CSV table of C-alpha atoms and ligand atoms in Angstrom, one decimal:
chain,number,residue,atom,x,y,z
A,896,MET,CA,66.1,-131.1,275.1
A,897,GLU,CA,66.9,-134.7,274.7
A,898,VAL,CA,66.9,-136.9,277.8
A,899,PRO,CA,68.4,-140.1,276.6
A,900,ILE,CA,67.0,-143.4,277.7
A,901,ASN,CA,69.0,-146.6,277.6
A,902,LEU,CA,67.5,-148.6,274.8
A,903,ASN,CA,70.6,-150.1,273.4
A,904,SER,CA,70.2,-152.0,270.1
A,905,SER,CA,71.8,-155.4,269.9
A,906,THR,CA,74.9,-155.1,267.7
A,907,SER,CA,75.5,-158.8,267.7
A,908,TYR,CA,74.2,-161.6,265.6
A,909,ASN,CA,74.3,-163.9,268.6
A,910,ASN,CA,70.8,-165.2,268.8
A,911,ASN,CA,71.4,-166.5,272.3
A,912,ASN,CA,68.6,-166.2,274.7
A,913,ASN,CA,71.0,-166.0,277.5
A,914,ASN,CA,72.2,-162.7,276.2
A,915,ASN,CA,68.7,-161.6,275.3
A,916,ASN,CA,67.4,-162.4,278.7
A,917,ASN,CA,70.3,-160.7,280.5
A,918,ASN,CA,69.9,-157.7,278.2
A,919,ASN,CA,66.2,-157.6,279.0
A,920,ASN,CA,67.0,-157.6,282.6
A,921,ASN,CA,69.6,-155.0,282.3
A,922,ASN,CA,67.4,-152.9,280.0
A,923,ASN,CA,64.5,-153.2,282.4
A,924,ASN,CA,66.7,-152.0,285.3
A,925,ASN,CA,68.3,-149.4,283.2
A,926,ASN,CA,65.0,-148.2,282.0
A,927,ASN,CA,63.8,-147.9,285.5
A,928,ASN,CA,66.8,-146.0,286.5
A,929,ASN,CA,66.6,-143.9,283.4
A,930,ASN,CA,63.0,-143.3,284.0
A,931,ASN,CA,63.7,-142.1,287.5
A,932,ASN,CA,66.5,-140.0,286.0
A,933,ASN,CA,64.1,-138.7,283.4
A,934,ASN,CA,61.7,-137.8,286.1
A,935,ASN,CA,64.4,-135.9,287.9
A,936,ASN,CA,65.5,-134.3,284.7
A,937,ASN,CA,62.0,-133.4,283.9
A,938,ASN,CA,61.6,-131.8,287.3
A,939,ASN,CA,64.8,-129.9,286.8
A,940,ASN,CA,63.7,-128.9,283.4
A,941,ASN,CA,60.4,-127.7,284.8
A,942,ASN,CA,62.2,-125.7,287.5
A,943,ASN,CA,64.5,-124.2,284.9
A,944,ASN,CA,61.6,-123.3,282.7
A,945,ASN,CA,59.8,-121.6,285.5
A,946,ASN,CA,62.9,-119.8,286.7
A,947,ASN,CA,63.7,-118.5,283.2
A,948,ASN,CA,60.0,-118.1,282.3
A,949,ARG,CA,60.7,-119.4,278.8
A,950,ARG,CA,60.8,-122.7,276.9
A,951,THR,CA,64.0,-124.7,277.2
A,952,VAL,CA,64.7,-124.8,273.5
A,953,ALA,CA,62.6,-122.0,272.1
A,954,GLY,CA,62.7,-121.8,268.3
A,955,GLU,CA,64.4,-125.2,267.9
A,956,LYS,CA,61.4,-127.3,267.2
A,957,MET,CA,61.5,-129.6,264.3
A,958,ASP,CA,58.8,-129.3,261.6
A,959,LYS,CA,57.0,-132.5,262.8
A,960,LYS,CA,53.6,-133.1,264.2
A,961,VAL,CA,52.7,-135.8,266.6
A,962,LEU,CA,49.1,-136.8,267.4
A,963,ILE,CA,48.5,-138.3,270.8
A,964,ALA,CA,45.2,-140.0,270.2
A,965,ASP,CA,44.8,-141.7,273.6
A,966,GLN,CA,45.6,-140.4,277.0
A,967,ILE,CA,49.2,-141.2,277.9
A,968,ASN,CA,51.3,-140.2,280.9
A,969,GLU,CA,52.4,-136.6,280.9
A,970,LYS,CA,56.0,-137.5,281.4
A,971,GLY,CA,56.1,-139.0,277.9
A,972,ILE,CA,54.5,-135.9,276.4
A,973,ASP,CA,57.2,-133.8,278.2
A,974,GLU,CA,59.8,-135.7,276.3
A,975,LEU,CA,58.4,-134.6,273.0
A,976,LYS,CA,56.8,-131.3,273.3
A,977,ASP,CA,59.9,-129.1,273.2
A,978,ILE,CA,61.2,-130.7,270.0
A,979,VAL,CA,58.1,-131.2,267.9
A,980,GLU,CA,54.5,-130.0,267.8
A,981,VAL,CA,52.4,-132.3,269.9
A,982,ILE,CA,48.6,-132.3,269.5
A,983,PRO,CA,46.8,-134.2,272.2
A,984,ASN,CA,43.2,-135.3,271.1
A,985,PHE,CA,42.1,-138.1,273.4
A,986,THR,CA,38.6,-138.2,272.1
A,987,ILE,CA,39.2,-138.2,268.4
A,988,SER,CA,36.9,-140.7,266.6
A,989,ASN,CA,38.1,-143.0,263.9
A,990,GLU,CA,36.1,-141.0,261.3
A,991,GLU,CA,37.8,-137.7,262.4
A,992,LEU,CA,41.1,-139.5,262.4
A,993,LEU,CA,40.6,-140.6,258.8
A,994,GLU,CA,40.7,-136.9,257.8
A,995,ALA,CA,43.2,-135.7,260.4
A,996,ILE,CA,45.9,-138.3,259.9
A,997,LYS,CA,47.2,-136.6,256.8
A,998,ASP,CA,48.8,-133.8,258.8
A,999,PHE,CA,50.8,-136.0,261.2
A,1000,ASP,CA,54.3,-137.5,261.1
A,1001,ALA,CA,53.5,-139.8,264.1
A,1002,ILE,CA,50.6,-141.0,266.1
A,1003,ILE,CA,50.7,-142.4,269.6
A,1004,VAL,CA,47.9,-144.6,270.8
A,1005,ARG,CA,47.1,-146.9,273.8
A,1006,SER,CA,44.1,-149.1,273.4
A,1007,ARG,CA,41.1,-146.9,272.5
A,1008,THR,CA,42.1,-145.8,269.0
A,1009,LYS,CA,42.2,-148.5,266.3
A,1010,VAL,CA,44.8,-147.7,263.7
A,1011,THR,CA,43.1,-149.5,260.8
A,1012,ARG,CA,44.3,-150.1,257.2
A,1013,GLU,CA,41.9,-147.4,256.1
A,1014,ILE,CA,43.5,-144.9,258.4
A,1015,ILE,CA,47.0,-145.9,257.5
A,1016,GLU,CA,46.1,-145.6,253.8
A,1017,ALA,CA,44.6,-142.2,254.3
A,1018,SER,CA,47.9,-141.0,255.9
A,1019,ASP,CA,50.3,-138.9,253.9
A,1020,LYS,CA,53.5,-138.3,255.7
A,1021,LEU,CA,53.0,-140.7,258.6
A,1022,ARG,CA,56.3,-142.4,259.6
A,1023,ILE,CA,55.5,-143.8,263.0
A,1024,ILE,CA,52.6,-145.5,264.8
A,1025,ALA,CA,53.5,-145.8,268.5
A,1026,ARG,CA,51.6,-148.0,270.9
A,1027,ALA,CA,52.3,-146.9,274.5
A,1028,GLY,CA,52.2,-150.4,275.8
A,1029,VAL,CA,53.1,-153.9,274.7
A,1030,GLY,CA,50.5,-155.5,272.4
A,1031,VAL,CA,49.8,-154.0,269.0
A,1032,ASP,CA,46.4,-155.7,268.4
A,1033,ASN,CA,44.8,-152.3,267.7
A,1034,VAL,CA,47.3,-151.5,264.9
A,1035,ASP,CA,47.1,-153.0,261.4
A,1036,VAL,CA,50.8,-153.8,261.4
A,1037,GLN,CA,50.7,-155.4,257.9
A,1038,ALA,CA,49.2,-152.3,256.4
A,1039,ALA,CA,51.8,-150.1,258.2
A,1040,THR,CA,54.6,-152.3,256.9
A,1041,GLU,CA,53.3,-152.1,253.3
A,1042,ARG,CA,53.4,-148.3,253.6
A,1043,GLY,CA,56.9,-148.3,255.2
A,1044,ILE,CA,55.5,-147.0,258.5
A,1045,MET,CA,57.3,-148.0,261.6
A,1046,VAL,CA,55.2,-149.6,264.4
A,1047,ILE,CA,56.8,-149.0,267.8
A,1048,ASN,CA,55.9,-150.3,271.2
A,1049,ALA,CA,57.3,-150.5,274.7
A,1050,PRO,CA,57.6,-154.2,275.6
A,1051,GLU,CA,59.9,-153.7,278.5
A,1052,SER,CA,57.6,-151.2,280.2
A,1053,THR,CA,55.4,-153.8,282.0
A,1054,SER,CA,57.7,-156.6,282.9
A,1055,ILE,CA,58.2,-155.6,286.6
A,1056,THR,CA,54.5,-154.7,286.9
A,1057,VAL,CA,53.3,-158.1,285.5
A,1058,ALA,CA,55.9,-159.9,287.7
A,1059,GLU,CA,54.6,-158.2,290.8
A,1060,HIS,CA,51.0,-159.1,289.9
A,1061,THR,CA,52.1,-162.7,289.4
A,1062,MET,CA,53.7,-162.7,292.9
A,1063,GLY,CA,50.5,-161.1,294.2
A,1064,LEU,CA,48.3,-163.9,292.7
A,1065,ILE,CA,50.7,-166.6,294.1
A,1066,LEU,CA,50.5,-165.1,297.6
A,1067,ALA,CA,46.7,-164.6,297.3
A,1068,LEU,CA,46.4,-168.3,296.6
A,1069,SER,CA,48.9,-169.6,299.1
A,1070,ARG,CA,47.4,-167.5,301.9
A,1071,LYS,CA,43.8,-167.6,300.7
A,1072,ILE,CA,43.8,-163.8,300.9
A,1073,ALA,CA,40.8,-163.1,298.7
A,1074,MET,CA,38.6,-165.7,300.4
A,1075,ALA,CA,39.6,-164.5,303.9
A,1076,ASP,CA,38.9,-160.8,302.9
A,1077,ASN,CA,35.5,-161.8,301.7
A,1078,SER,CA,34.8,-163.7,304.9
A,1079,VAL,CA,35.8,-160.9,307.2
A,1080,LYS,CA,33.7,-158.4,305.2
A,1081,ASN,CA,30.7,-160.7,305.7
A,1082,GLY,CA,31.1,-160.4,309.4
A,1083,ASN,CA,32.9,-163.7,310.0
A,1084,TRP,CA,36.1,-164.5,311.9
A,1085,GLU,CA,37.0,-168.0,310.5
A,1086,LYS,CA,40.7,-168.4,311.5
A,1087,GLY,CA,40.7,-172.1,311.1
A,1088,ARG,CA,39.3,-172.0,307.5
A,1089,PHE,CA,42.1,-170.1,306.0
A,1090,MET,CA,45.2,-172.2,306.9
A,1091,GLY,CA,47.8,-171.3,304.3
A,1092,VAL,CA,51.1,-172.7,303.0
A,1093,GLU,CA,54.5,-171.0,303.0
A,1094,LEU,CA,56.3,-170.4,299.7
A,1095,ASN,CA,59.7,-170.8,301.4
A,1096,GLY,CA,61.4,-174.0,300.3
A,1097,LYS,CA,58.8,-174.7,297.6
A,1098,THR,CA,59.5,-175.2,293.9
A,1099,LEU,CA,58.4,-172.6,291.4
A,1100,GLY,CA,58.0,-173.7,287.8
A,1101,VAL,CA,58.4,-170.9,285.4
A,1102,ILE,CA,57.1,-171.6,281.8
A,1103,GLY,CA,58.8,-168.9,279.6
A,1104,MET,CA,61.9,-167.2,280.8
A,1105,GLY,CA,61.7,-163.9,279.0
A,1106,ARG,CA,61.4,-160.4,280.4
A,1107,ILE,CA,58.6,-161.2,282.8
A,1108,GLY,CA,59.8,-164.7,283.7
A,1109,ASN,CA,63.1,-163.3,284.7
A,1110,GLN,CA,61.5,-160.7,287.0
A,1111,VAL,CA,59.4,-163.4,288.6
A,1112,VAL,CA,62.4,-165.6,289.2
A,1113,THR,CA,64.2,-162.7,290.9
A,1114,ARG,CA,61.3,-162.1,293.2
A,1115,SER,CA,60.7,-165.8,294.0
A,1116,LYS,CA,64.2,-166.1,295.2
A,1117,ALA,CA,63.5,-163.4,297.9
A,1118,PHE,CA,60.7,-165.8,299.1
A,1119,GLY,CA,63.2,-168.7,299.4
A,1120,MET,CA,61.8,-170.6,296.5
A,1121,ASP,CA,63.7,-173.0,294.2
A,1122,THR,CA,63.1,-172.5,290.6
A,1123,LEU,CA,62.6,-174.7,287.6
A,1124,VAL,CA,62.4,-173.2,284.2
A,1125,TYR,CA,60.9,-174.5,280.9
A,1126,ASP,CA,61.9,-172.4,277.9
A,1127,PRO,CA,63.1,-174.2,274.7
A,1128,TYR,CA,65.0,-171.1,273.7
A,1129,ILE,CA,67.1,-170.6,276.9
A,1130,THR,CA,70.7,-171.9,276.9
A,1131,LYS,CA,72.5,-173.8,279.6
A,1132,LYS,CA,74.9,-170.9,280.0
A,1133,SER,CA,72.2,-168.4,280.6
A,1134,ALA,CA,70.4,-170.7,283.0
A,1135,LEU,CA,73.6,-170.9,284.9
A,1136,GLU,CA,74.1,-167.2,285.0
A,1137,LEU,CA,70.5,-166.7,286.1
A,1138,GLY,CA,70.8,-169.4,288.8
A,1139,VAL,CA,67.8,-171.5,287.5
A,1140,THR,CA,67.5,-175.1,286.5
A,1141,VAL,CA,66.2,-175.7,283.0
A,1142,VAL,CA,64.1,-178.8,282.6
A,1143,ASP,CA,61.6,-180.2,280.1
A,1144,LEU,CA,58.0,-179.3,280.4
A,1145,GLU,CA,57.0,-182.7,281.9
A,1146,THR,CA,59.6,-182.5,284.6
A,1147,LEU,CA,58.6,-179.0,285.5
A,1148,ILE,CA,54.9,-180.0,285.7
A,1149,LYS,CA,55.7,-183.1,287.9
A,1150,GLU,CA,58.0,-181.3,290.3
A,1151,SER,CA,56.5,-177.8,290.8
A,1152,ASP,CA,54.6,-176.7,293.8
A,1153,VAL,CA,53.7,-173.4,292.1
A,1154,MET,CA,53.6,-172.9,288.3
A,1155,THR,CA,53.5,-169.7,286.4
A,1156,ILE,CA,53.1,-169.0,282.7
A,1157,HIS,CA,55.0,-166.3,280.8
A,1158,VAL,CA,55.0,-167.4,277.2
A,1159,PRO,CA,53.2,-165.8,274.2
A,1160,LEU,CA,50.0,-167.3,272.9
A,1161,LYS,CA,50.9,-169.0,269.6
A,1162,PRO,CA,49.9,-172.3,267.9
A,1163,GLU,CA,52.5,-174.2,269.9
A,1164,THR,CA,51.4,-172.8,273.3
A,1165,LYS,CA,47.7,-173.0,272.7
A,1166,TYR,CA,46.3,-175.3,275.4
A,1167,LEU,CA,49.9,-176.0,276.5
A,1168,ILE,CA,48.4,-176.9,279.9
A,1169,SER,CA,45.5,-179.3,279.4
A,1170,LYS,CA,44.0,-182.5,280.8
A,1171,SER,CA,47.1,-184.6,280.4
A,1172,GLN,CA,49.3,-181.9,282.0
A,1173,PHE,CA,46.9,-181.5,285.0
A,1174,GLU,CA,47.1,-185.3,285.5
A,1175,MET,CA,50.9,-185.1,285.9
A,1176,MET,CA,50.8,-182.3,288.5
A,1177,LYS,CA,51.3,-182.6,292.3
A,1178,GLU,CA,47.9,-182.5,293.9
A,1179,ASN,CA,48.9,-179.4,296.0
A,1180,VAL,CA,50.0,-177.3,293.1
A,1181,PHE,CA,48.9,-173.7,292.4
A,1182,ILE,CA,49.0,-172.5,288.8
A,1183,VAL,CA,49.0,-168.9,287.7
A,1184,ASN,CA,48.5,-167.4,284.2
A,1185,CYS,CA,49.3,-163.7,283.7
A,1186,ALA,CA,50.3,-164.3,280.0
A,1187,ARG,CA,47.3,-164.9,277.7
A,1188,GLY,CA,44.0,-166.8,277.8
A,1189,GLY,CA,44.1,-170.0,275.8
A,1190,ILE,CA,47.4,-171.2,277.1
A,1191,ILE,CA,45.6,-173.1,279.8
A,1192,ASN,CA,42.6,-175.1,278.7
A,1193,GLU,CA,39.9,-173.6,281.0
A,1194,ASP,CA,37.5,-176.6,280.9
A,1195,ASP,CA,40.3,-178.9,281.9
A,1196,LEU,CA,41.4,-176.4,284.6
A,1197,TYR,CA,37.8,-176.3,285.9
A,1198,ASN,CA,37.8,-180.1,286.2
A,1199,ALA,CA,41.2,-180.3,287.8
A,1200,LEU,CA,40.1,-177.6,290.4
A,1201,SER,CA,36.7,-179.0,291.1
A,1202,ASN,CA,38.1,-182.6,291.5
A,1203,ASN,CA,40.8,-181.2,293.9
A,1204,GLN,CA,43.4,-182.6,291.5
A,1205,ILE,CA,45.2,-179.3,292.0
A,1206,ARG,CA,45.0,-176.8,294.9
A,1207,GLY,CA,44.3,-173.5,293.2
A,1208,ALA,CA,44.6,-171.2,290.2
A,1209,GLY,CA,45.3,-167.5,289.8
A,1210,LEU,CA,44.2,-166.1,286.4
A,1211,ASP,CA,44.6,-162.6,285.0
A,1212,VAL,CA,43.8,-163.6,281.5
A,1213,PHE,CA,41.0,-165.7,279.9
A,1214,GLU,CA,40.0,-167.3,276.6
A,1215,ASN,CA,37.1,-165.0,276.5
A,1216,GLU,CA,37.3,-161.6,278.2
A,1217,PRO,CA,35.3,-160.9,280.3
A,1218,PRO,CA,34.8,-164.6,281.2
A,1219,LYS,CA,31.1,-164.1,281.7
A,1220,ASN,CA,29.7,-167.7,281.6
A,1221,SER,CA,32.9,-169.4,282.8
A,1222,LYS,CA,32.4,-172.2,285.3
A,1223,LEU,CA,35.6,-171.0,287.0
A,1224,LEU,CA,33.6,-168.1,288.5
A,1225,GLU,CA,31.8,-170.6,290.7
A,1226,LEU,CA,34.9,-171.9,292.4
A,1227,ASP,CA,36.5,-170.9,295.7
A,1228,ASN,CA,40.0,-172.0,294.9
A,1229,VAL,CA,40.6,-169.5,292.2
A,1230,VAL,CA,41.7,-165.9,292.3
A,1231,LEU,CA,40.7,-163.9,289.2
A,1232,THR,CA,41.7,-160.5,288.1
A,1233,PRO,CA,40.4,-158.6,285.0
A,1234,HIS,CA,43.5,-158.5,282.8
A,1235,ILE,CA,45.2,-155.9,285.0
A,1236,ALA,CA,48.6,-157.5,285.5
A,1237,ALA,CA,50.2,-154.7,283.4
A,1238,SER,CA,48.1,-151.9,284.9
A,1239,THR,CA,50.2,-149.7,287.1
A,1240,LYS,CA,50.9,-146.0,286.9
A,1241,GLU,CA,54.6,-146.8,286.7
A,1242,ALA,CA,54.2,-149.1,283.7
A,1243,GLN,CA,52.0,-146.6,281.9
A,1244,ARG,CA,54.5,-143.8,282.7
A,1245,ASP,CA,57.4,-145.9,281.4
A,1246,ALA,CA,55.5,-147.0,278.3
A,1247,ALA,CA,54.8,-143.3,277.5
A,1248,ILE,CA,58.4,-142.3,278.1
A,1249,ILE,CA,59.8,-145.2,276.1
A,1250,VAL,CA,57.7,-144.6,273.0
A,1251,CYS,CA,58.2,-140.8,273.1
A,1252,ASN,CA,61.9,-141.3,273.3
A,1253,GLU,CA,61.7,-143.8,270.4
A,1254,ILE,CA,59.9,-141.2,268.3
A,1255,LYS,CA,62.4,-138.6,269.2
A,1256,LYS,CA,65.2,-141.0,268.1
A,1257,VAL,CA,63.6,-141.5,264.7
A,1258,PHE,CA,63.1,-137.8,264.2
A,1259,LYS,CA,66.7,-137.1,265.2
A,1260,GLY,CA,67.9,-139.8,262.8
A,1261,THR,CA,69.2,-142.4,265.3
A,1262,SER,CA,68.0,-146.0,265.5
A,1263,PRO,CA,65.1,-146.8,267.8
A,1264,LYS,CA,65.0,-150.2,269.4
A,1265,ASN,CA,61.4,-151.2,269.6
A,1266,VAL,CA,60.4,-151.2,266.0
A,1267,ILE,CA,58.4,-154.3,265.6
A,1268,ASN,CA,57.9,-154.4,261.8
A,1269,MET,CA,61.3,-153.5,260.3
A,1270,PRO,CA,64.9,-152.7,260.8
A,1271,VAL,CA,65.5,-148.9,260.7
A,1272,LEU,CA,67.6,-148.0,257.8
A,1273,ASP,CA,68.3,-144.9,255.7
A,1274,PRO,CA,67.1,-145.2,252.1
A,1275,GLU,CA,70.6,-145.6,250.7
A,1276,THR,CA,71.4,-148.5,253.0
A,1277,SER,CA,68.0,-149.9,252.5
A,1278,SER,CA,68.4,-150.2,248.8
A,1279,LEU,CA,71.8,-151.7,249.2
A,1280,ILE,CA,70.8,-154.5,251.4
A,1281,LYS,CA,67.2,-155.2,250.1
A,1282,PRO,CA,68.3,-157.7,247.4
A,1283,TYR,CA,70.0,-159.8,250.1
A,1284,PHE,CA,66.7,-160.4,252.0
A,1285,THR,CA,65.6,-163.2,249.7
A,1286,LEU,CA,69.0,-164.9,249.9
A,1287,ILE,CA,68.9,-164.6,253.7
A,1288,GLU,CA,65.4,-166.0,253.9
A,1289,LYS,CA,66.4,-169.0,251.7
A,1290,ILE,CA,69.6,-169.7,253.8
A,1291,GLY,CA,67.4,-169.4,257.0
A,1292,LYS,CA,64.9,-172.0,255.6
A,1293,PHE,CA,67.8,-174.3,254.6
A,1294,ILE,CA,69.4,-174.1,258.1
A,1295,ILE,CA,66.2,-174.6,260.0
A,1296,GLN,CA,65.6,-177.8,258.0
A,1297,THR,CA,69.1,-179.2,258.4
A,1298,ALA,CA,70.1,-178.1,261.9
A,1299,LYS,CA,69.8,-180.5,264.8
A,1300,GLY,CA,68.6,-179.2,268.2
A,1301,ASN,CA,68.2,-175.5,269.2
A,1302,ILE,CA,70.1,-172.8,267.3
A,1303,ASN,CA,71.9,-170.8,269.9
A,1304,GLU,CA,74.2,-168.7,267.9
A,1305,ILE,CA,74.7,-167.8,264.2
A,1306,ASP,CA,77.9,-166.5,262.9
A,1307,VAL,CA,77.5,-164.5,259.6
A,1308,THR,CA,80.5,-163.8,257.4
A,1309,TYR,CA,80.0,-161.3,254.6
A,1310,CYS,CA,82.2,-159.1,252.5
A,1311,GLY,CA,82.0,-156.5,249.7
A,1312,ALA,CA,79.9,-153.4,249.8
A,1313,LEU,CA,77.7,-154.9,252.5
A,1314,SER,CA,80.6,-155.1,254.9
A,1315,GLU,CA,81.1,-151.4,254.7
A,1316,ILE,CA,77.7,-150.6,256.2
A,1317,PRO,CA,77.9,-150.0,260.0
A,1318,LYS,CA,76.6,-153.2,261.7
A,1319,GLN,CA,74.5,-151.1,264.0
A,1320,ASP,CA,72.4,-149.9,261.1
A,1321,ILE,CA,71.4,-153.4,260.0
A,1322,LEU,CA,71.2,-155.3,263.2
A,1323,THR,CA,68.6,-153.3,265.0
A,1324,ARG,CA,66.5,-156.3,266.1
B,999,NAD,N1,48.5,-159.9,281.6
B,999,NAD,C1,49.0,-158.8,281.0
B,999,NAD,O1,48.5,-157.8,281.1
B,999,NAD,C2,50.3,-159.0,280.2
B,999,NAD,C3,51.1,-157.9,280.1
B,999,NAD,C4,52.3,-158.1,279.3
B,999,NAD,C5,52.6,-159.3,278.8
B,999,NAD,N2,51.7,-160.3,278.9
B,999,NAD,C6,52.0,-161.6,278.3
B,999,NAD,O2,53.2,-162.2,278.9
B,999,NAD,C7,53.9,-162.8,277.9
B,999,NAD,C8,55.4,-162.8,278.2
B,999,NAD,O3,55.9,-161.5,278.1
B,999,NAD,P1,57.4,-161.2,278.1
B,999,NAD,O4,57.6,-159.7,278.0
B,999,NAD,O5,58.1,-161.9,279.2
B,999,NAD,O6,57.8,-161.8,276.7
B,999,NAD,P2,59.2,-162.3,276.2
B,999,NAD,O7,59.1,-162.4,274.7
B,999,NAD,O8,60.3,-161.5,276.8
B,999,NAD,O9,59.3,-163.8,276.8
B,999,NAD,C9,58.6,-164.9,276.3
B,999,NAD,C10,59.5,-166.1,276.6
B,999,NAD,O10,58.7,-167.2,276.2
B,999,NAD,C11,59.6,-168.2,275.7
B,999,NAD,N3,58.8,-169.1,274.8
B,999,NAD,C12,58.4,-168.9,273.6
B,999,NAD,N4,57.7,-170.0,273.2
B,999,NAD,C13,57.8,-170.9,274.2
B,999,NAD,C14,57.3,-172.2,274.4
B,999,NAD,N5,56.6,-172.8,273.4
B,999,NAD,N6,57.5,-172.8,275.6
B,999,NAD,C15,58.2,-172.2,276.5
B,999,NAD,N7,58.7,-170.9,276.4
B,999,NAD,C16,58.5,-170.3,275.2
B,999,NAD,C17,60.6,-167.3,274.9
B,999,NAD,O11,61.8,-168.0,274.6
B,999,NAD,C18,60.8,-166.1,275.8
B,999,NAD,O12,61.9,-166.3,276.7
B,999,NAD,C19,53.6,-162.1,276.6
B,999,NAD,O13,53.7,-162.9,275.5
B,999,NAD,C20,52.2,-161.5,276.8
B,999,NAD,O14,51.3,-162.4,276.2
B,999,NAD,C21,50.6,-160.2,279.6
């Protein structure tokens, strides 16, 4: 039985982060609601199954096999097991997988299983590789794309979880919770040592206003914080709607009391926060990184912390994980967690439900939303639009070289046979 989850594809060519961010928020909320509904539905289904002592859709299974190679939440498996054959094998080795993969139409992994080029090339009818989480570092996406295999993930599953962890680190820093905990456990009662600061009325600087940044802003408002945002891809209109002030990075750095990073690690964000940025900061600032190691230069952070140039840092991610020989481990004014910002039962449950629903959509012939390596098209549509890809790429390159400022919106006018294809089919990303 299909339990739909709200994973609406964008049907607009509007490349406006405003809309994206709002959609992300809505999708997150909808997903949560849907997940709750799913849970209720699952419970109801279970009850019905027990009452009738039979499977909900006996005899209606599709001729598809899904391998679950890493342990995922049961709620996800429940989504699939009545419509396809589901084979859980949470200990399968890569050598065994090399042989077994031939039989499967889809494989679901978390982090343990590495879906290498070798495995992908050994597959026969594999259509989907699903990662029940956000990153796809353990999947050779290039090899999958070359074979026309979809790689699916669940980027929205961890946004609330990571935002909550971010708030946790901010509070741990502002109230010295980790240090105080350690002191009490060592038999001390040092009330004077742990004087904190309130968040109320302070300015939070959010670098990167995507899914997680949005959730952090929502939560910071409940703490009475003002918000500054730096995100080159956010528009004034969306900032207005979200009630945040968008500034350049330098202004954010100079004016924030607390800074938090929610951008991807890429060449332009590598060492985004280094010596010269630390020199611009208020001396009482806290900085938190729950995004990726390497966005903050850790040597420069160590110097800033040990010279009391800044007040404290909360890190969930490090350039090298674990950060065994890092000098940061010696400092009192840091709170460190072992890359667990995304680790909650709810996020894992949601990731499992989201990817299983995505797989279900593919098998049922509808468009999934979270395919990271291709738009989802039927072969006929695909052959019709393929020749236009080169043209579009060239137009894109031309526009990017001639446009001034950020591109917020692109209007595309096209006609002929192409215009007869439903937009939804093409614009899945
Ligand atoms: N600690 C963890 O376990 C964990 C879990 C999930 C995600 N993450 C990290 O958090 C990051 C953010 O996740 P998300 O889901 O919010 O991603 P997202 O794609 O929704 O948002 C990223 C935002 O960063 C902005 N951005 C891109 N380049 C920028 C730049 N140079 N300067 C400023 N802003 C820039 C984008 O416009 C976008 O709004 C991810 O890239 C990931 O690395 C960490």
